PDB file of C-alpha atoms in Angstrom:
ATOM      1  CA  GLY J 863      -6.736  17.416  20.982  1.00 62.00           C
ATOM      2  CA  ARG J 864      -7.797  16.213  17.254  1.00 57.00           C
ATOM      3  CA  LEU J 865     -11.283  15.197  18.542  1.00 57.00           C
ATOM      4  CA  CYS J 866     -12.335  18.671  19.971  1.00 56.00           C
ATOM      5  CA  ALA J 867     -10.461  20.193  16.881  1.00 56.00           C
ATOM      6  CA  ARG J 868     -12.982  18.270  14.713  1.00 54.00           C
ATOM      7  CA  ARG J 869     -15.645  18.894  16.980  1.00 55.00           C
ATOM      8  CA  ALA J 870     -14.870  23.024  16.918  1.00 56.00           C
ATOM      9  CA  LEU J 871     -14.687  22.633  12.983  1.00 57.00           C
ATOM     10  CA  GLU J 872     -18.091  20.861  12.655  1.00 59.00           C
ATOM     11  CA  GLU J 873     -19.536  23.740  14.818  1.00 58.00           C
ATOM     12  CA  LYS J 874     -18.020  26.279  12.765  1.00 59.00           C
ATOM     13  CA  TYR J 875     -19.751  25.099  10.002  1.00 55.00           C
ATOM     14  CA  PHE J 876     -22.779  23.003  10.900  1.00 56.00           C
ATOM     15  CA  GLY J 877     -23.732  24.756  14.455  1.00 56.00           C
ATOM     16  CA  ARG J 878     -25.158  22.149  16.095  1.00 49.00           C
ATOM     17  CA  GLN J 879     -27.390  20.109  13.654  1.00 49.00           C
ATOM     18  CA  ALA J 880     -24.358  17.601  13.006  1.00 52.00           C
ATOM     19  CA  LEU J 881     -27.224  15.433  11.739  1.00 53.00           C
ATOM     20  CA  LYS J 882     -26.872  17.503   8.375  1.00 69.00           C
ATOM     21  CA  MET J 883     -23.441  16.458   7.675  1.00 84.00           C
ATOM     22  CA  LYS J 884     -22.449  13.566   5.464  1.00 93.00           C
ATOM     23  CA  ASN J 885     -19.870  11.204   6.317  1.00 96.00           C
ATOM     24  CA  VAL J 886     -17.241   8.877   4.120  1.00 98.00           C
ATOM     25  CA  TYR J 887     -15.137   6.218   5.598  1.00 98.00           C
ATOM     26  CA  ILE J 888     -11.599   5.598   4.621  1.00 98.00           C
ATOM     27  CA  TYR J 889      -9.982   2.486   4.699  1.00 97.00           C
ATOM     28  CA  CYS J 890      -6.156   2.957   4.846  1.00 94.00           C
ATOM     29  CA  GLU J 891      -3.223   1.208   5.351  1.00 89.00           C
ATOM     30  CA  GLY J 892      -1.201   2.428   8.146  1.00 91.00           C
ATOM     31  CA  GLN J 893      -0.695   5.504  10.579  1.00 94.00           C
ATOM     32  CA  THR J 894       0.697   7.738   7.728  1.00 95.00           C
ATOM     33  CA  GLU J 895      -2.265   7.990   5.744  1.00 96.00           C
ATOM     34  CA  GLU J 896      -4.497   8.375   9.300  1.00 97.00           C
ATOM     35  CA  SER J 897      -2.626  11.539  10.277  1.00 97.00           C
ATOM     36  CA  PHE J 898      -3.357  12.728   5.958  1.00 97.00           C
ATOM     37  CA  ILE J 899      -6.737  12.740   6.755  1.00 98.00           C
ATOM     38  CA  ASN J 900      -6.957  13.926   9.733  1.00 97.00           C
ATOM     39  CA  GLU J 901      -4.622  16.669   9.179  1.00 97.00           C
ATOM     40  CA  ILE J 902      -5.475  17.236   5.455  1.00 97.00           C
ATOM     41  CA  LEU J 903      -8.299  15.844   4.237  1.00 98.00           C
ATOM     42  CA  TYR J 904     -10.429  16.354   7.060  1.00 97.00           C
ATOM     43  CA  PRO J 905      -9.987  20.414   6.935  1.00 96.00           C
ATOM     44  CA  TYR J 906     -10.932  20.442   3.252  1.00 97.00           C
ATOM     45  CA  PHE J 907     -14.309  18.883   2.936  1.00 97.00           C
ATOM     46  CA  ILE J 908     -15.502  19.683   6.214  1.00 95.00           C
ATOM     47  CA  SER J 909     -16.347  22.978   4.800  1.00 90.00           C
ATOM     48  CA  ARG J 910     -18.147  21.447   2.310  1.00 92.00           C
ATOM     49  CA  GLY J 911     -20.503  19.440   4.168  1.00 93.00           C
ATOM     50  CA  LEU J 912     -18.554  16.122   4.442  1.00 96.00           C
ATOM     51  CA  ALA J 913     -16.646  14.349   7.522  1.00 97.00           C
ATOM     52  CA  VAL J 914     -14.035  12.118   6.551  1.00 97.00           C
ATOM     53  CA  HIS J 915     -12.912   9.263   8.937  1.00 97.00           C
ATOM     54  CA  PRO J 916      -9.710   7.022   8.612  1.00 97.00           C
ATOM     55  CA  ILE J 917     -10.263   3.717   9.617  1.00 96.00           C
ATOM     56  CA  ILE J 918      -6.719   1.072   9.671  1.00 93.00           C
ATOM     57  CA  CYS J 919      -6.700  -1.847   7.837  1.00 88.00           C
ATOM     58  CA  THR J 920      -5.896  -4.582  11.151  1.00 80.00           C
ATOM     59  CA  THR J 921      -3.915  -7.384  10.659  1.00 60.00           C
ATOM     60  CA  LYS J 922      -3.560 -10.608  12.366  1.00 44.00           C
ATOM     61  CA  HIS J 923      -0.216 -10.969  13.922  1.00 41.00           C
ATOM     62  CA  ARG J 924      -0.545 -13.963  16.192  1.00 40.00           C
ATOM     63  CA  ALA J 925      -3.642 -15.494  17.596  1.00 42.00           C
ATOM     64  CA  SER J 926      -3.805 -13.412  20.759  1.00 42.00           C
ATOM     65  CA  GLU J 927      -2.299 -10.134  18.896  1.00 43.00           C
ATOM     66  CA  LYS J 928      -3.309  -8.069  16.624  1.00 45.00           C
ATOM     67  CA  TYR J 929      -1.256  -5.034  14.968  1.00 40.00           C
ATOM     68  CA  ARG J 930      -2.110  -2.356  12.582  1.00 45.00           C
ATOM     69  CA  GLY J 931      -1.252  -1.270   9.239  1.00 46.00           C
ATOM     70  CA  GLY J 932      -0.089  -4.140   6.320  1.00 52.00           C
ATOM     71  CA  VAL J 933      -1.663  -6.321   4.034  1.00 67.00           C
ATOM     72  CA  LEU J 934      -0.311  -9.971   2.622  1.00 75.00           C
ATOM     73  CA  HIS J 935      -3.764 -10.966   1.264  1.00 87.00           C
ATOM     74  CA  TYR J 936      -6.295  -9.256  -0.903  1.00 93.00           C
ATOM     75  CA  SER J 937      -9.196 -11.730   0.837  1.00 93.00           C
ATOM     76  CA  LYS J 938      -8.255  -9.934   3.989  1.00 91.00           C
ATOM     77  CA  ILE J 939      -9.325  -6.389   2.184  1.00 93.00           C
ATOM     78  CA  LYS J 940     -12.176  -7.742   0.380  1.00 95.00           C
ATOM     79  CA  ARG J 941     -13.500  -8.719   4.114  1.00 95.00           C
ATOM     80  CA  GLU J 942     -12.916  -6.100   6.048  1.00 94.00           C
ATOM     81  CA  LEU J 943     -14.062  -3.724   3.257  1.00 96.00           C
ATOM     82  CA  SER J 944     -17.353  -5.398   2.477  1.00 97.00           C
ATOM     83  CA  ILE J 945     -18.014  -5.425   6.569  1.00 96.00           C
ATOM     84  CA  LEU J 946     -17.270  -1.579   6.853  1.00 96.00           C
ATOM     85  CA  CYS J 947     -19.770  -1.055   3.425  1.00 97.00           C
ATOM     86  CA  LYS J 948     -22.305  -2.897   5.407  1.00 97.00           C
ATOM     87  CA  GLN J 949     -22.102  -1.179   8.794  1.00 96.00           C
ATOM     88  CA  HIS J 950     -22.138   2.162   6.674  1.00 96.00           C
ATOM     89  CA  SER J 951     -24.671   0.914   4.238  1.00 96.00           C
ATOM     90  CA  ASN J 952     -26.332   4.675   3.949  1.00 95.00           C
ATOM     91  CA  GLU J 953     -22.999   6.008   3.381  1.00 96.00           C
ATOM     92  CA  TYR J 954     -20.096   5.974   1.490  1.00 97.00           C
ATOM     93  CA  VAL J 955     -16.547   4.095   1.944  1.00 98.00           C
ATOM     94  CA  THR J 956     -13.464   4.768   0.249  1.00 98.00           C
ATOM     95  CA  THR J 957      -9.860   3.651   0.481  1.00 97.00           C
ATOM     96  CA  MET J 958      -6.493   4.862   0.439  1.00 97.00           C
ATOM     97  CA  PHE J 959      -3.944   2.102  -0.592  1.00 94.00           C
ATOM     98  CA  ASP J 960      -0.835   1.857  -2.072  1.00 94.00           C
ATOM     99  CA  TYR J 961      -1.115   0.542  -5.606  1.00 93.00           C
ATOM    100  CA  TYR J 962       2.932  -0.029  -5.140  1.00 87.00           C
ATOM    101  CA  ALA J 963       3.094  -3.843  -3.569  1.00 81.00           C
ATOM    102  CA  MET J 964      -0.784  -4.618  -4.026  1.00 90.00           C
ATOM    103  CA  PRO J 965      -1.344  -8.927  -2.679  1.00 91.00           C
ATOM    104  CA  ASP J 966      -0.990 -10.136  -5.780  1.00 91.00           C
ATOM    105  CA  ASP J 967      -4.343 -11.653  -5.895  1.00 94.00           C
ATOM    106  CA  THR J 968      -6.157  -8.268  -5.934  1.00 96.00           C
ATOM    107  CA  PRO J 969      -8.859  -8.696  -9.234  1.00 97.00           C
ATOM    108  CA  GLY J 970      -7.477  -7.132 -12.344  1.00 97.00           C
ATOM    109  CA  ILE J 971      -3.734  -6.424 -10.603  1.00 95.00           C
ATOM    110  CA  HIS J 972      -2.117  -8.089 -13.932  1.00 94.00           C
ATOM    111  CA  SER J 973      -3.438  -5.645 -16.484  1.00 94.00           C
ATOM    112  CA  THR J 974      -0.632  -4.425 -18.881  1.00 92.00           C
ATOM    113  CA  ASP J 975      -1.877  -1.229 -20.167  1.00 95.00           C
ATOM    114  CA  PRO J 976       0.568   1.616 -21.205  1.00 95.00           C
ATOM    115  CA  ASP J 977      -1.533   3.924 -19.388  1.00 96.00           C
ATOM    116  CA  LEU J 978      -0.787   4.392 -16.168  1.00 96.00           C
ATOM    117  CA  TYR J 979      -4.159   6.155 -15.285  1.00 97.00           C
ATOM    118  CA  ALA J 980      -6.064   3.708 -17.383  1.00 97.00           C
ATOM    119  CA  ARG J 981      -4.555   0.663 -15.886  1.00 96.00           C
ATOM    120  CA  ILE J 982      -5.185   1.905 -11.939  1.00 97.00           C
ATOM    121  CA  LYS J 983      -8.901   2.792 -13.235  1.00 97.00           C
ATOM    122  CA  GLN J 984      -9.278  -1.006 -14.488  1.00 97.00           C
ATOM    123  CA  ILE J 985      -8.090  -2.275 -11.668  1.00 98.00           C
ATOM    124  CA  GLU J 986     -10.197  -0.174  -8.632  1.00 98.00           C
ATOM    125  CA  VAL J 987     -12.822  -1.033 -11.029  1.00 98.00           C
ATOM    126  CA  ALA J 988     -12.182  -4.887 -10.877  1.00 98.00           C
ATOM    127  CA  ILE J 989     -12.057  -4.782  -7.272  1.00 98.00           C
ATOM    128  CA  GLU J 990     -15.395  -3.073  -6.833  1.00 98.00           C
ATOM    129  CA  GLU J 991     -17.126  -5.268  -8.861  1.00 98.00           C
ATOM    130  CA  ASP J 992     -15.648  -8.237  -6.870  1.00 98.00           C
ATOM    131  CA  ILE J 993     -17.080  -5.947  -3.414  1.00 97.00           C
ATOM    132  CA  ALA J 994     -20.333  -5.500  -5.373  1.00 97.00           C
ATOM    133  CA  LEU J 995     -21.543  -2.897  -3.015  1.00 97.00           C
ATOM    134  CA  ARG J 996     -22.682   0.136  -4.261  1.00 96.00           C
ATOM    135  CA  ASN J 997     -21.240   2.263  -1.575  1.00 97.00           C
ATOM    136  CA  CYS J 998     -17.761   1.224  -2.321  1.00 97.00           C
ATOM    137  CA  LYS J 999     -15.451   3.678  -4.174  1.00 97.00           C
ATOM    138  CA  PHE J1000     -12.184   1.717  -4.436  1.00 98.00           C
ATOM    139  CA  HIS J1001      -9.363   4.217  -4.471  1.00 98.00           C
ATOM    140  CA  PHE J1002      -5.314   3.565  -5.203  1.00 97.00           C
ATOM    141  CA  MET J1003      -2.565   6.407  -4.210  1.00 96.00           C
ATOM    142  CA  LEU J1004       0.122   6.463  -7.030  1.00 95.00           C
ATOM    143  CA  HIS J1005       2.511   4.491  -6.670  1.00 94.00           C
ATOM    144  CA  GLU J1006       2.520   4.986  -3.001  1.00 94.00           C
ATOM    145  CA  PHE J1007       1.646   7.637  -0.426  1.00 96.00           C
ATOM    146  CA  GLU J1008       4.880   9.350  -0.500  1.00 96.00           C
ATOM    147  CA  GLY J1009       4.627   9.902  -4.648  1.00 97.00           C
ATOM    148  CA  ILE J1010       2.075  12.935  -3.684  1.00 98.00           C
ATOM    149  CA  LEU J1011       4.885  14.479  -1.456  1.00 98.00           C
ATOM    150  CA  PHE J1012       6.963  15.421  -4.674  1.00 98.00           C
ATOM    151  CA  SER J1013       4.242  17.664  -6.105  1.00 98.00           C
ATOM    152  CA  ASN J1014       6.427  20.437  -3.973  1.00 98.00           C
ATOM    153  CA  PRO J1015      10.020  19.825  -4.063  1.00 98.00           C
ATOM    154  CA  ALA J1016      11.022  23.092  -2.466  1.00 98.00           C
ATOM    155  CA  SER J1017       8.492  21.923   0.948  1.00 98.00           C
ATOM    156  CA  PHE J1018      11.112  19.538   1.342  1.00 98.00           C
ATOM    157  CA  ALA J1019      13.282  22.800   2.823  1.00 98.00           C
ATOM    158  CA  LEU J1020      11.544  22.347   6.293  1.00 98.00           C
ATOM    159  CA  ILE J1021      13.524  18.923   6.651  1.00 97.00           C
ATOM    160  CA  ALA J1022      16.305  18.799   4.471  1.00 97.00           C
ATOM    161  CA  GLU J1023      19.632  20.752   2.592  1.00 97.00           C
ATOM    162  CA  GLU J1024      19.384  22.719  -0.394  1.00 98.00           C
ATOM    163  CA  ASP J1025      21.204  19.693  -1.887  1.00 98.00           C
ATOM    164  CA  VAL J1026      18.738  17.572  -0.999  1.00 98.00           C
ATOM    165  CA  VAL J1027      15.954  19.602  -1.812  1.00 98.00           C
ATOM    166  CA  ASP J1028      17.855  20.028  -5.437  1.00 98.00           C
ATOM    167  CA  ARG J1029      18.041  15.841  -5.975  1.00 98.00           C
ATOM    168  CA  ILE J1030      14.500  15.569  -4.666  1.00 98.00           C
ATOM    169  CA  GLN J1031      13.530  18.418  -7.620  1.00 98.00           C
ATOM    170  CA  GLU J1032      15.703  16.381 -10.253  1.00 98.00           C
ATOM    171  CA  ILE J1033      13.513  13.121  -9.298  1.00 97.00           C
ATOM    172  CA  ARG J1034      10.450  15.095  -9.620  1.00 97.00           C
ATOM    173  CA  ASP J1035      11.524  16.317 -13.158  1.00 97.00           C
ATOM    174  CA  ASN J1036      12.233  13.216 -14.691  1.00 96.00           C
ATOM    175  CA  TYR J1037       8.511  11.981 -14.294  1.00 96.00           C
ATOM    176  CA  PRO J1038       5.559  13.100 -16.258  1.00 97.00           C
ATOM    177  CA  THR J1039       3.955  14.066 -12.847  1.00 98.00           C
ATOM    178  CA  PRO J1040       4.541  12.713  -9.162  1.00 98.00           C
ATOM    179  CA  GLU J1041       2.293   9.521  -9.537  1.00 97.00           C
ATOM    180  CA  HIS J1042       4.592   7.933 -12.151  1.00 96.00           C
ATOM    181  CA  ILE J1043       7.540   7.991  -9.669  1.00 96.00           C
ATOM    182  CA  ASN J1044       8.166   4.319  -9.181  1.00 88.00           C
ATOM    183  CA  ASN J1045      10.525   2.135 -11.298  1.00 68.00           C
ATOM    184  CA  SER J1046      11.049  -1.027  -8.888  1.00 74.00           C
ATOM    185  CA  PRO J1047      10.701  -1.506  -5.315  1.00 74.00           C
ATOM    186  CA  GLU J1048      14.159  -0.483  -4.828  1.00 80.00           C
ATOM    187  CA  THR J1049      12.876   3.200  -6.120  1.00 86.00           C
ATOM    188  CA  ALA J1050       9.809   3.807  -4.517  1.00 91.00           C
ATOM    189  CA  PRO J1051       8.816   7.065  -3.748  1.00 95.00           C
ATOM    190  CA  SER J1052       9.174   6.429  -0.003  1.00 93.00           C
ATOM    191  CA  LYS J1053      12.693   4.238  -0.693  1.00 93.00           C
ATOM    192  CA  ARG J1054      13.833   7.480  -1.888  1.00 95.00           C
ATOM    193  CA  LEU J1055      12.960   9.998   0.249  1.00 96.00           C
ATOM    194  CA  GLN J1056      14.592   7.350   3.068  1.00 95.00           C
ATOM    195  CA  GLU J1057      17.804   7.167   1.138  1.00 95.00           C
ATOM    196  CA  LEU J1058      18.066  11.136   0.615  1.00 97.00           C
ATOM    197  CA  ILE J1059      17.057  12.230   4.491  1.00 97.00           C
ATOM    198  CA  PRO J1060      17.814   9.186   6.841  1.00 93.00           C
ATOM    199  CA  ASN J1061      15.830  10.258   9.749  1.00 94.00           C
ATOM    200  CA  TYR J1062      12.838  10.827   7.577  1.00 96.00           C
ATOM    201  CA  ALA J1063       9.917  10.351   9.605  1.00 95.00           C
ATOM    202  CA  LYS J1064       6.979   9.165   7.769  1.00 94.00           C
ATOM    203  CA  ILE J1065       3.661  10.131   9.692  1.00 95.00           C
ATOM    204  CA  LYS J1066       5.269  13.417  11.205  1.00 96.00           C
ATOM    205  CA  ASN J1067       7.112  14.880   7.986  1.00 97.00           C
ATOM    206  CA  GLY J1068       4.376  13.206   5.284  1.00 96.00           C
ATOM    207  CA  THR J1069       1.670  15.482   7.291  1.00 97.00           C
ATOM    208  CA  LEU J1070       3.860  18.565   7.570  1.00 98.00           C
ATOM    209  CA  LEU J1071       5.458  18.339   3.878  1.00 98.00           C
ATOM    210  CA  SER J1072       1.435  17.715   3.335  1.00 98.00           C
ATOM    211  CA  LYS J1073       0.416  21.105   4.781  1.00 97.00           C
ATOM    212  CA  ASP J1074       3.324  23.407   3.698  1.00 98.00           C
ATOM    213  CA  MET J1075       2.528  22.503   0.030  1.00 98.00           C
ATOM    214  CA  GLY J1076      -1.387  22.537   0.207  1.00 97.00           C
ATOM    215  CA  ILE J1077      -3.792  20.497  -1.104  1.00 97.00           C
ATOM    216  CA  ASP J1078      -4.713  22.678  -4.112  1.00 97.00           C
ATOM    217  CA  VAL J1079      -1.085  22.000  -5.357  1.00 98.00           C
ATOM    218  CA  ILE J1080      -0.810  18.252  -4.778  1.00 98.00           C
ATOM    219  CA  MET J1081      -4.579  18.367  -6.748  1.00 98.00           C
ATOM    220  CA  GLU J1082      -2.883  20.034  -9.660  1.00 98.00           C
ATOM    221  CA  GLN J1083       0.303  17.721  -9.939  1.00 97.00           C
ATOM    222  CA  CYS J1084      -1.508  14.587  -9.599  1.00 98.00           C
ATOM    223  CA  GLN J1085      -4.382  13.806 -11.645  1.00 98.00           C
ATOM    224  CA  HIS J1086      -5.364  10.515 -10.034  1.00 98.00           C
ATOM    225  CA  PHE J1087      -5.583  12.476  -7.013  1.00 98.00           C
ATOM    226  CA  LYS J1088      -7.318  14.836  -8.151  1.00 98.00           C
ATOM    227  CA  SER J1089     -10.122  12.903  -9.611  1.00 98.00           C
ATOM    228  CA  TRP J1090     -10.347  11.150  -6.097  1.00 98.00           C
ATOM    229  CA  ILE J1091     -10.872  14.311  -4.485  1.00 98.00           C
ATOM    230  CA  GLU J1092     -13.237  15.839  -6.674  1.00 98.00           C
ATOM    231  CA  MET J1093     -15.487  12.446  -6.816  1.00 97.00           C
ATOM    232  CA  LEU J1094     -15.427  12.606  -2.932  1.00 97.00           C
ATOM    233  CA  ALA J1095     -16.075  16.440  -3.023  1.00 96.00           C
ATOM    234  CA  ALA J1096     -19.449  15.548  -5.368  1.00 95.00           C
ATOM    235  CA  LEU J1097     -21.090  13.244  -2.481  1.00 91.00           C
ATOM    236  CA  ALA J1098     -21.759  16.042  -0.460  1.00 83.00           C
TER     237      ALA J1098
END
């Protein structure tokens, strides 16, 4: 299983001296991000002396039940993220949260800077200042996880017909980068994919496509994502 695969990689790079390995915990929204972290980011970072561990946000549903994924209020993010940072005070905690549909009470969220990357950095810094813990490294996916999948439209040939792949390429060509794809709640990257590919499976297909295009291609296309990966690599 996944745990055995992790241990095999850790032994390959660290032998039995796993204490040399540094850990980073990635607080994320759901199973799509969890799969991406386990299947794409973990193998990438483990050879660099860093083990990344996904932790999915838990959301109260009823008094007797919890379900995972989805956030309505920033206060919940702050509370859980602060707890994680304090639990792992000698390690770093980062995030994979979609900028799209973040709670309205998020610090800095109403920034109107016309430069997307400047605006996102302002919001991330505002959140870090609000959390006020040195090991918190807040990171947004732009505008949501599915945006990075437009880094190589040709990969969609794995799950879609040629005319659909052409349409995805056309969408990509209309924006400066994959991270800029988002006009409204109706045209977010995931909504576009669901419309073009009715049987699109977020977790399974998201991981499949990411593996096919490779993290280097994603980094070439997505500046903000690249900065995050480089920041994490530097921690090792």
